[in-house]
Amino acid sequence: MVSASAPGKVILFGEHAVVYGEPSLVAGIDKRVYVDAEKKGDRISIASDVGSSSFSLDEIGLPAQDELRYVKKAVELVFKRVDKRTGLEINITSEVPSASGLGSSASVSVATILAVSKLFDADLTLKEIAELGHRVELEVQGAASPTDSSVATFGGVLFIQPTEKKVDSIEADLSLIIGYTGVERSTKVLVERVKSLRDRYPGIVDPIIQDIGRLTREARTRLERGDDVGDLMNVNHGLLEALGVSTEQLSRAVHAARDAGARGAKLTGAGGGGCMIALAPNHQVEVTRAIEASGCSAIRASLSRAGVRIE
Ligand code: PMV
């Protein structure tokens, strides 16, 4: 048996705009998804907290809509990459709530790619794992940036430039509090919502997307200098609201956190529910309480440099 794990993440800046080629800043967190895989029988059996599935090798590659579609696609792409296939038993356990914007889909895809490829003694490089992880997201979601798959693979704080296919590792230390609305949402649906707004009002939406790109570049410069990025988080949240992906509950938590002394706060990930983050180097207790009083649960997580790995 092979066990692999990959980290969840928070997007610090640039979600949605990154789908249109602007950069994103993303950080791995110390909450992980664990995948145990072993060769067994002539079926693929997958068990996880969100559901289970068993299917024959001939069914691999058929379109799947269920919670496990990222795992199925990851297995299919590894089979193609190693040009071999076998029955498998896969067990998934997760510290990252699913469909919350904390990257569980990319983490499970990337950890599955590493675990299953190791079963075939294939030594994929981290770059190959990140690329396969991105392909899983593209094929399952239709549109996806390399943000989540890159951070699930490499960990740390990353500046992603999709058009140049460049991923830079940044030295940054941030004290973040995560607020989880408890509302599951679909990244695909939210990405489509922004696309529909942009198709109808390109002259209005394109400048917003470019502004998010500009503030993400500025945030990188400030983070590398050790300067505060709270104001930029607040501006980023306002622009995401303008794109229509915040919710009343997310924005309430964001304002509650700021009122309690957070330096900045914004939704993180696709929006529509999921999570928000507050930058709170001081007043941590007050900010945590304010986020909870606004109706979210606070998740304590630290940034983590550990990317995908064999356990
Ligand atoms: O799946 P989430 O909530 O982490 O959102 C991903 C961020 C988006 O920019 C909305 C989509 C993408 O592929 O980058």
XYZ file of C-alpha atoms and ligand atoms in Angstrom:
325
model
C 0.000 0.000 0.000
C 1.097 3.584 -0.665
C -0.112 6.553 1.423
C 0.221 10.093 0.128
C -1.061 13.434 1.360
C -1.403 16.973 0.013
C -2.222 20.295 1.699
C -5.352 22.419 1.480
C -4.917 26.097 0.675
C -6.206 29.621 0.965
C -6.113 32.020 -1.970
C -4.663 35.266 -0.614
C -5.278 37.332 -3.768
C -6.432 36.963 -7.347
C -9.179 34.300 -7.451
C -11.400 34.468 -10.556
C -9.068 36.985 -12.262
C -6.512 34.142 -12.507
C -8.936 32.251 -14.785
C -8.409 35.138 -17.274
C -4.607 35.052 -17.099
C -3.978 37.456 -14.201
C -1.653 36.263 -11.387
C -2.791 34.734 -8.086
C -1.154 34.499 -4.650
C -1.952 31.306 -2.772
C -0.756 29.642 0.450
C -0.705 25.993 1.552
C -2.161 25.309 5.016
C -1.502 22.647 7.640
C -4.798 20.841 6.943
C -4.257 17.897 4.601
C -6.020 15.259 2.496
C -4.705 11.675 2.867
C -4.989 9.010 0.158
C -4.158 5.318 0.765
C -3.994 3.222 -2.409
C -3.288 -0.451 -3.024
C -3.483 -2.796 -6.001
C -6.420 -5.140 -5.496
C -8.765 -7.236 -7.668
C -10.083 -6.009 -11.005
C -12.276 -3.097 -9.893
C -11.594 0.424 -8.670
C -13.114 0.856 -5.206
C -12.994 4.284 -3.571
C -14.096 5.043 0.002
C -14.196 8.512 1.586
C -16.124 10.656 4.083
C -18.180 12.158 1.234
C -19.178 8.874 -0.426
C -17.936 5.636 -1.933
C -17.893 4.115 -5.379
C -16.875 0.886 -7.094
C -16.598 0.385 -10.833
C -14.943 -1.900 -13.351
C -11.785 -0.987 -15.260
C -13.899 -0.658 -18.440
C -15.921 2.108 -16.804
C -12.904 4.282 -16.130
C -13.111 7.426 -18.269
C -16.917 7.512 -18.325
C -18.254 10.952 -17.326
C -18.841 11.177 -13.552
C -20.823 13.818 -11.670
C -20.428 12.547 -8.131
C -18.235 13.787 -5.275
C -15.467 11.376 -6.292
C -15.087 12.608 -9.871
C -11.713 14.261 -9.162
C -10.320 10.969 -7.782
C -11.676 8.989 -10.756
C -10.174 11.441 -13.243
C -6.819 11.390 -11.393
C -6.716 7.563 -11.570
C -7.632 7.644 -15.279
C -4.858 10.142 -16.094
C -2.238 8.158 -14.139
C -3.262 4.952 -15.978
C -2.750 6.820 -19.274
C 0.576 8.278 -18.108
C 2.055 4.915 -17.042
C 0.232 3.057 -19.808
C -0.891 0.341 -17.380
C -4.041 -0.335 -15.363
C -5.049 -2.519 -12.461
C -7.790 -2.934 -9.854
C -7.347 -0.554 -6.922
C -8.640 0.060 -3.431
C -8.444 3.735 -2.474
C -9.251 5.197 0.950
C -9.484 8.953 1.465
C -9.522 10.866 4.728
C -9.594 14.641 4.841
C -8.962 17.450 7.317
C -10.169 19.914 4.639
C -13.957 20.433 4.375
C -15.099 19.604 0.833
C -16.480 22.299 -1.518
C -15.384 24.985 0.963
C -12.829 26.862 -1.149
C -9.931 25.373 0.822
C -8.735 23.290 -2.102
C -9.884 19.789 -1.165
C -10.496 18.834 -4.837
C -6.967 19.700 -5.926
C -5.450 18.125 -2.803
C -7.271 14.837 -3.327
C -6.359 14.834 -7.046
C -2.677 15.500 -6.439
C -2.374 13.018 -3.532
C -4.140 10.359 -5.670
C -1.752 11.026 -8.580
C 1.299 10.548 -6.324
C -0.075 7.450 -4.526
C -1.286 5.620 -7.652
C 1.799 6.483 -9.744
C 4.034 5.105 -6.941
C 2.069 1.813 -7.055
C 3.407 1.470 -10.623
C 6.919 2.561 -9.508
C 6.621 5.658 -11.711
C 8.758 8.552 -10.461
C 6.786 11.607 -11.546
C 8.483 14.958 -10.944
C 6.595 17.562 -8.890
C 6.129 19.550 -12.115
C 4.492 16.533 -13.780
C 2.244 15.953 -10.741
C 1.166 19.629 -10.780
C 0.443 19.462 -14.519
C -1.597 16.257 -14.195
C -3.445 17.800 -11.212
C -4.285 20.842 -13.340
C -5.550 18.579 -16.138
C -7.849 16.799 -13.664
C -9.369 20.177 -12.712
C -9.648 21.314 -16.334
C -11.389 18.112 -17.411
C -13.756 17.989 -14.427
C -14.566 21.726 -14.203
C -14.183 22.914 -17.801
C -12.197 26.018 -16.754
C -9.566 26.061 -14.020
C -6.375 27.953 -13.310
C -3.239 26.119 -12.087
C -3.579 27.838 -8.659
C -4.995 24.985 -6.566
C -3.076 22.148 -8.242
C 0.242 24.062 -7.909
C -0.119 24.773 -4.189
C -1.385 21.237 -3.452
C 1.817 19.972 -5.120
C 4.474 22.444 -3.946
C 2.999 23.890 -0.697
C 4.296 27.220 0.669
C 3.238 30.645 -0.591
C 3.154 30.810 -4.389
C 2.795 33.574 -6.983
C 1.187 31.951 -10.023
C 1.386 33.491 -13.490
C -0.778 31.266 -15.692
C -0.021 32.890 -19.056
C 3.740 32.482 -18.534
C 3.221 29.058 -16.908
C 5.366 30.360 -14.036
C 5.138 29.509 -10.338
C 7.371 31.508 -7.944
C 7.818 30.563 -4.308
C 7.520 33.586 -1.966
C 8.843 34.054 1.562
C 5.879 35.315 3.555
C 4.585 34.878 7.048
C 0.946 35.769 7.674
C -1.289 35.330 10.658
C -4.634 34.334 9.199
C -7.966 33.277 10.664
C -10.294 31.319 8.380
C -14.081 31.653 8.698
C -16.160 28.832 7.180
C -19.784 29.610 6.287
C -20.688 25.902 6.238
C -22.225 26.501 2.781
C -20.937 24.125 0.086
C -20.729 25.556 -3.403
C -19.489 24.626 -6.848
C -16.375 26.326 -8.237
C -17.606 25.469 -11.748
C -20.928 27.310 -11.233
C -19.204 30.418 -9.811
C -16.598 30.515 -12.585
C -19.492 30.291 -15.090
C -21.319 33.133 -13.301
C -18.311 35.447 -13.712
C -17.947 34.381 -17.347
C -21.599 35.184 -18.027
C -21.219 38.665 -16.455
C -18.069 39.256 -18.503
C -19.758 38.090 -21.736
C -22.583 40.580 -21.137
C -20.444 43.527 -19.912
C -16.863 43.033 -21.149
C -16.050 46.741 -20.973
C -16.970 46.838 -17.283
C -15.804 43.405 -16.095
C -12.402 43.337 -17.867
C -11.087 46.411 -15.977
C -12.164 44.795 -12.670
C -10.254 41.636 -13.588
C -7.188 43.721 -14.544
C -7.421 45.681 -11.262
C -7.403 42.396 -9.328
C -4.270 41.450 -11.290
C -2.625 44.793 -10.454
C -3.364 44.512 -6.737
C -2.111 40.900 -6.682
C 1.249 42.041 -8.150
C 1.400 44.877 -5.588
C 0.611 42.376 -2.799
C 3.553 40.201 -3.883
C 5.933 43.163 -3.694
C 4.622 44.165 -0.274
C 4.719 40.582 1.084
C 8.337 40.187 -0.041
C 9.222 43.428 1.784
C 7.349 42.271 4.899
C 4.816 45.138 4.484
C 1.155 44.998 5.435
C -1.303 43.750 2.779
C -4.530 44.313 4.762
C -5.779 47.242 2.649
C -5.198 45.242 -0.540
C -7.225 42.331 0.875
C -10.082 44.746 1.527
C -9.922 46.145 -2.015
C -9.781 42.596 -3.414
C -12.934 41.669 -1.482
C -14.736 44.733 -2.868
C -13.806 43.755 -6.424
C -14.987 40.156 -5.843
C -18.288 41.568 -4.574
C -18.482 43.578 -7.790
C -18.029 40.330 -9.752
C -21.042 38.924 -7.872
C -19.360 36.028 -6.033
C -19.684 37.164 -2.418
C -22.724 36.366 -0.280
C -24.388 38.277 2.507
C -22.934 35.819 5.053
C -19.383 36.102 3.657
C -19.470 39.887 3.588
C -20.955 40.013 7.100
C -18.023 37.919 8.384
C -15.545 40.093 6.475
C -16.935 43.307 8.020
C -17.202 41.744 11.491
C -13.530 40.728 11.314
C -12.427 44.227 10.251
C -14.538 45.866 12.969
C -12.884 43.578 15.541
C -9.410 44.742 14.529
C -8.365 42.600 11.543
C -5.930 44.438 9.253
C -7.825 43.111 6.238
C -10.397 40.498 5.292
C -11.803 38.964 2.122
C -13.584 35.916 0.813
C -11.192 33.197 -0.351
C -11.668 30.813 -3.272
C -14.623 30.847 -5.611
C -17.093 32.490 -3.160
C -20.831 31.747 -3.105
C -20.361 30.280 0.405
C -17.191 28.486 1.417
C -14.664 30.535 3.370
C -13.309 33.995 4.170
C -9.914 34.921 5.605
C -8.937 37.657 8.032
C -5.410 39.007 8.457
C -5.095 39.393 12.201
C -1.542 39.832 13.484
C -3.160 41.378 16.607
C -6.613 41.060 18.214
C -6.770 37.352 17.277
C -9.199 36.424 20.018
C -11.514 39.357 19.199
C -11.421 38.648 15.449
C -12.087 34.925 15.966
C -15.060 35.740 18.227
C -16.436 38.288 15.749
C -16.225 35.788 12.868
C -18.051 33.188 14.970
C -20.691 35.710 16.109
C -21.346 36.555 12.427
C -22.412 32.931 11.784
C -19.206 31.259 10.548
C -17.080 28.663 12.270
C -13.468 29.691 12.765
C -10.840 27.272 11.455
C -7.429 27.545 13.031
C -4.807 26.842 10.382
C -1.211 27.870 9.879
C 0.519 28.344 6.567
C 2.541 25.278 5.616
C 5.503 24.708 3.343
C 4.800 20.954 3.015
C 3.505 20.032 -0.445
C 2.421 16.607 -1.676
C 4.361 13.803 -0.030
C 4.465 10.101 0.706
C 3.418 9.474 4.301
O -12.158 26.016 -5.862
P -11.841 27.283 -5.161
O -12.930 27.791 -4.312
O -10.501 27.281 -4.488
O -11.728 28.411 -6.307
C -10.668 28.398 -7.187
C -10.338 29.767 -7.594
C -10.935 30.239 -8.920
O -10.091 31.307 -9.334
C -12.357 30.766 -8.713
C -10.956 29.154 -9.994
C -9.584 28.734 -10.486
O -9.531 27.699 -11.164
O -8.584 29.411 -10.233
